[in-house]
């Protein structure tokens, strides 16, 4: 039942039904004739997908509204091109696999078959990062035909599979390059890397798990938070 409620709410979120305000748990429970526990379970995928906020003691609020853009989520290809550098890749693996540990991270059955892509990302011909991604083969098998020496994964996912990821989560961690990673990235073992672990979602369903190992000396992470144009830091 919670899955049906969750799918229905996701349709309405993406359709802009709640742009003026999202109902509380009690209101939703009455609407669907279910318990608040069922509503909490139904809302969890929407929160994990970044479609609504999750603050204890407050009503949920829509974050994404009608947008299905994946802009807020880190894109290595976009970063390279915005820096004025030429992007290319060396494909290390592009095949169908089963991986119980990845399936667990995506809350799928252990024997789920995945499309797996592993490649070294280059900026102006120099290694920048090692990118590894898994998507369920049931929705992504057509990616087996794509040429990822230059193509963007999300563009191919939309073109070939009709899927545009609309949310997700990311975690950034500093790690030291293993011997295998150092060999791929042409760097010294132990070199600082930025590990970006991402889960990508489509309509509140997790469809992507990705690990990107980026050379720490070749990347800067910047963000902004609510500054008005022309304003500077406060003296206090």
Coordinates of C-alpha atoms in Angstrom, one line a residue:
X1 CA 0.0 0.0 0.0
X2 CA 2.7 2.5 0.9
X3 CA 4.3 2.0 -2.5
X4 CA 1.0 2.8 -4.3
X5 CA 0.6 5.9 -2.1
X6 CA 4.2 6.9 -2.8
X7 CA 3.9 6.6 -6.6
X8 CA 0.6 8.6 -6.5
X9 CA 2.2 11.4 -4.5
X10 CA 5.2 11.4 -6.8
X11 CA 3.0 11.9 -9.8
X12 CA 1.3 14.8 -8.1
X13 CA 4.6 16.4 -7.0
X14 CA 6.0 16.2 -10.5
X15 CA 2.7 17.5 -11.9
X16 CA 2.9 20.6 -9.7
X17 CA -0.2 19.8 -7.6
X18 CA 1.6 20.7 -4.3
X19 CA 3.4 23.8 -5.5
X20 CA 1.3 25.9 -3.1
X21 CA 1.9 23.6 -0.1
X22 CA 2.3 19.9 0.8
X23 CA -0.2 18.2 3.1
X24 CA 0.8 16.9 6.5
X25 CA 0.9 13.2 7.5
X26 CA -2.5 13.3 9.2
X27 CA -4.2 14.8 6.2
X28 CA -2.6 12.3 3.9
X29 CA -3.6 9.4 6.2
X30 CA -7.2 10.5 6.1
X31 CA -7.1 11.1 2.3
X32 CA -5.8 7.5 1.6
X33 CA -7.6 5.8 4.6
X34 CA -4.3 4.4 5.9
X35 CA -2.2 4.7 9.0
X36 CA 0.4 7.4 9.6
X37 CA 3.0 4.7 9.6
X38 CA 2.0 3.9 6.0
X39 CA 2.2 7.5 5.1
X40 CA 5.7 7.9 6.6
X41 CA 6.9 4.9 4.6
X42 CA 5.3 6.4 1.5
X43 CA 7.1 9.7 2.0
X44 CA 10.5 8.3 2.7
X45 CA 11.3 7.6 -1.1
X46 CA 10.2 11.2 -1.9
X47 CA 12.6 12.6 0.8
X48 CA 15.5 10.4 -0.3
X49 CA 14.9 11.4 -3.9
X50 CA 15.1 15.1 -2.8
X51 CA 11.6 15.9 -3.9
X52 CA 10.3 17.0 -0.5
X53 CA 12.0 18.3 2.6
X54 CA 12.3 16.2 5.8
X55 CA 12.4 18.3 9.0
X56 CA 11.1 16.8 12.3
X57 CA 8.0 18.6 13.6
X58 CA 7.4 20.5 10.3
X59 CA 5.1 19.7 7.4
X60 CA 6.9 18.5 4.3
X61 CA 7.5 21.0 1.6
X62 CA 8.1 20.4 -2.1
X63 CA 11.6 20.9 -3.3
X64 CA 11.6 20.0 -6.9
X65 CA 8.1 21.0 -8.0
X66 CA 7.6 20.4 -11.7
X67 CA 11.4 20.3 -12.4
X68 CA 13.0 17.0 -13.5
X69 CA 16.4 18.6 -13.9
X70 CA 19.5 16.8 -12.5
X71 CA 21.4 20.1 -12.3
X72 CA 22.0 20.1 -8.5
X73 CA 23.7 16.7 -8.7
X74 CA 27.4 16.7 -9.4
X75 CA 28.3 16.2 -13.1
X76 CA 31.9 15.5 -13.9
X77 CA 31.4 16.0 -17.6
X78 CA 29.8 19.4 -17.2
X79 CA 32.6 20.5 -14.8
X80 CA 35.2 19.6 -17.4
X81 CA 33.5 21.3 -20.2
X82 CA 32.7 24.4 -18.1
X83 CA 36.4 24.7 -17.3
X84 CA 37.2 24.9 -21.1
X85 CA 38.9 21.5 -21.2
X86 CA 38.3 18.7 -23.7
X87 CA 36.6 15.7 -22.2
X88 CA 37.2 12.1 -23.2
X89 CA 37.2 8.7 -21.5
X90 CA 39.0 5.4 -21.5
X91 CA 36.3 2.7 -21.1
X92 CA 37.6 -0.1 -18.8
X93 CA 34.4 -2.1 -18.5
X94 CA 30.9 -2.0 -20.2
X95 CA 29.0 -5.1 -19.4
X96 CA 26.2 -6.8 -17.5
X97 CA 27.0 -8.0 -14.0
X98 CA 25.5 -9.1 -10.8
X99 CA 26.8 -7.5 -7.6
X100 CA 25.1 -8.3 -4.3
X101 CA 26.8 -5.4 -2.5
X102 CA 25.6 -2.8 -5.1
X103 CA 22.1 -4.4 -5.0
X104 CA 22.0 -3.9 -1.3
X105 CA 22.8 -0.2 -1.6
X106 CA 20.0 0.2 -4.0
X107 CA 17.5 -2.0 -1.9
X108 CA 17.2 -4.5 -4.8
X109 CA 17.4 -8.3 -4.8
X110 CA 20.9 -9.7 -4.5
X111 CA 20.7 -11.4 -7.9
X112 CA 19.7 -8.3 -9.8
X113 CA 21.5 -7.9 -13.1
X114 CA 23.1 -4.5 -13.7
X115 CA 24.5 -2.5 -16.5
X116 CA 28.0 -1.6 -15.3
X117 CA 30.2 1.1 -16.8
X118 CA 33.8 1.8 -15.6
X119 CA 35.9 4.4 -17.2
X120 CA 38.8 6.8 -16.6
X121 CA 37.7 10.3 -17.3
X122 CA 40.2 12.6 -19.0
X123 CA 40.5 16.4 -19.2
X124 CA 42.7 17.5 -22.1
X125 CA 44.0 14.0 -22.3
X126 CA 45.2 13.8 -18.7
X127 CA 43.5 11.5 -16.1
X128 CA 41.0 13.3 -13.8
X129 CA 39.0 10.6 -12.2
X130 CA 37.9 7.0 -12.2
X131 CA 34.1 6.6 -12.7
X132 CA 32.1 3.5 -11.9
X133 CA 28.4 3.2 -12.3
X134 CA 25.7 0.6 -11.9
X135 CA 22.1 0.7 -13.2
X136 CA 19.5 -2.1 -13.3
X137 CA 19.8 -3.9 -16.6
X138 CA 16.0 -4.1 -16.8
X139 CA 15.9 -0.4 -17.6
X140 CA 19.4 0.3 -18.9
X141 CA 20.4 -2.6 -21.1
X142 CA 20.3 -0.4 -24.2
X143 CA 23.3 1.4 -22.9
X144 CA 25.4 -1.6 -23.9
X145 CA 25.2 -0.1 -27.5
X146 CA 26.5 3.4 -26.5
X147 CA 30.0 4.7 -27.1
X148 CA 31.1 6.2 -23.8
X149 CA 34.6 7.3 -24.9
X150 CA 33.0 10.8 -25.0
X151 CA 29.2 10.5 -24.5
X152 CA 27.5 11.6 -21.3
X153 CA 25.8 8.8 -19.4
X154 CA 22.7 10.8 -18.6
X155 CA 22.2 12.0 -22.1
X156 CA 22.4 8.4 -23.4
X157 CA 20.1 7.2 -20.6
X158 CA 17.5 9.7 -21.7
X159 CA 18.0 9.1 -25.4
X160 CA 18.1 5.3 -25.4
X161 CA 16.0 4.5 -22.3
X162 CA 13.7 7.4 -21.9
X163 CA 14.8 8.0 -18.3
X164 CA 15.8 11.4 -16.8
X165 CA 16.9 11.0 -13.2
X166 CA 15.1 13.5 -11.0
X167 CA 16.8 13.3 -7.7
X168 CA 19.4 11.6 -5.6
X169 CA 21.9 11.8 -2.8
X170 CA 25.7 12.3 -2.8
X171 CA 28.4 11.8 -0.2
X172 CA 31.9 13.2 -0.5
X173 CA 34.8 11.6 1.3
X174 CA 38.6 12.0 1.1
X175 CA 40.4 8.7 0.4
X176 CA 43.9 7.6 -0.5
X177 CA 44.5 6.0 -4.0
X178 CA 44.9 2.3 -3.9
X179 CA 47.5 0.6 -6.1
X180 CA 44.9 -0.2 -8.8
X181 CA 43.4 3.3 -8.7
X182 CA 46.9 4.8 -8.9
X183 CA 47.6 2.7 -12.0
X184 CA 44.4 3.9 -13.7
X185 CA 44.9 7.5 -12.8
X186 CA 48.7 7.6 -13.5
X187 CA 49.4 8.9 -10.0
X188 CA 51.3 7.7 -6.9
X189 CA 49.7 5.2 -4.6
X190 CA 48.3 7.0 -1.6
X191 CA 47.6 10.2 -3.6
X192 CA 44.6 12.1 -2.1
X193 CA 41.4 11.4 -4.0
X194 CA 37.9 12.8 -3.6
X195 CA 35.4 9.9 -3.5
X196 CA 31.9 10.9 -4.6
X197 CA 29.3 8.2 -3.9
X198 CA 25.9 8.9 -5.5
X199 CA 22.5 7.3 -5.7
X200 CA 20.3 8.6 -8.5
X201 CA 16.5 8.3 -8.4
X202 CA 13.7 8.3 -10.9
X203 CA 10.2 8.8 -9.6
X204 CA 11.3 7.9 -6.1
X205 CA 12.9 4.7 -7.3
X206 CA 16.7 4.2 -6.9
X207 CA 18.1 3.5 -10.4
X208 CA 21.8 4.4 -10.1
X209 CA 24.7 3.8 -7.8
X210 CA 28.0 5.5 -8.7
X211 CA 31.5 5.8 -7.3
X212 CA 33.7 8.5 -8.7
X213 CA 37.3 8.8 -7.5
X214 CA 38.7 12.3 -8.5
X215 CA 42.3 13.4 -8.2
X216 CA 42.3 15.9 -5.3
X217 CA 44.9 18.1 -6.9
X218 CA 42.7 18.6 -10.0
X219 CA 39.3 19.6 -8.5
X220 CA 37.8 22.3 -6.4
X221 CA 34.3 22.0 -4.9
X222 CA 32.4 25.3 -4.5
X223 CA 28.8 26.1 -3.5
X224 CA 26.7 29.1 -2.6
X225 CA 24.0 29.6 -0.1
X226 CA 21.7 32.6 -0.2
X227 CA 24.0 35.5 -0.8
X228 CA 22.5 38.5 -2.6
X229 CA 24.3 39.8 -5.7
X230 CA 26.9 42.3 -4.7
X231 CA 26.9 41.4 -1.0
X232 CA 30.1 40.4 0.8
X233 CA 30.9 38.5 4.0
X234 CA 29.7 40.1 7.2
X235 CA 32.3 41.4 9.6
X236 CA 30.8 39.7 12.6

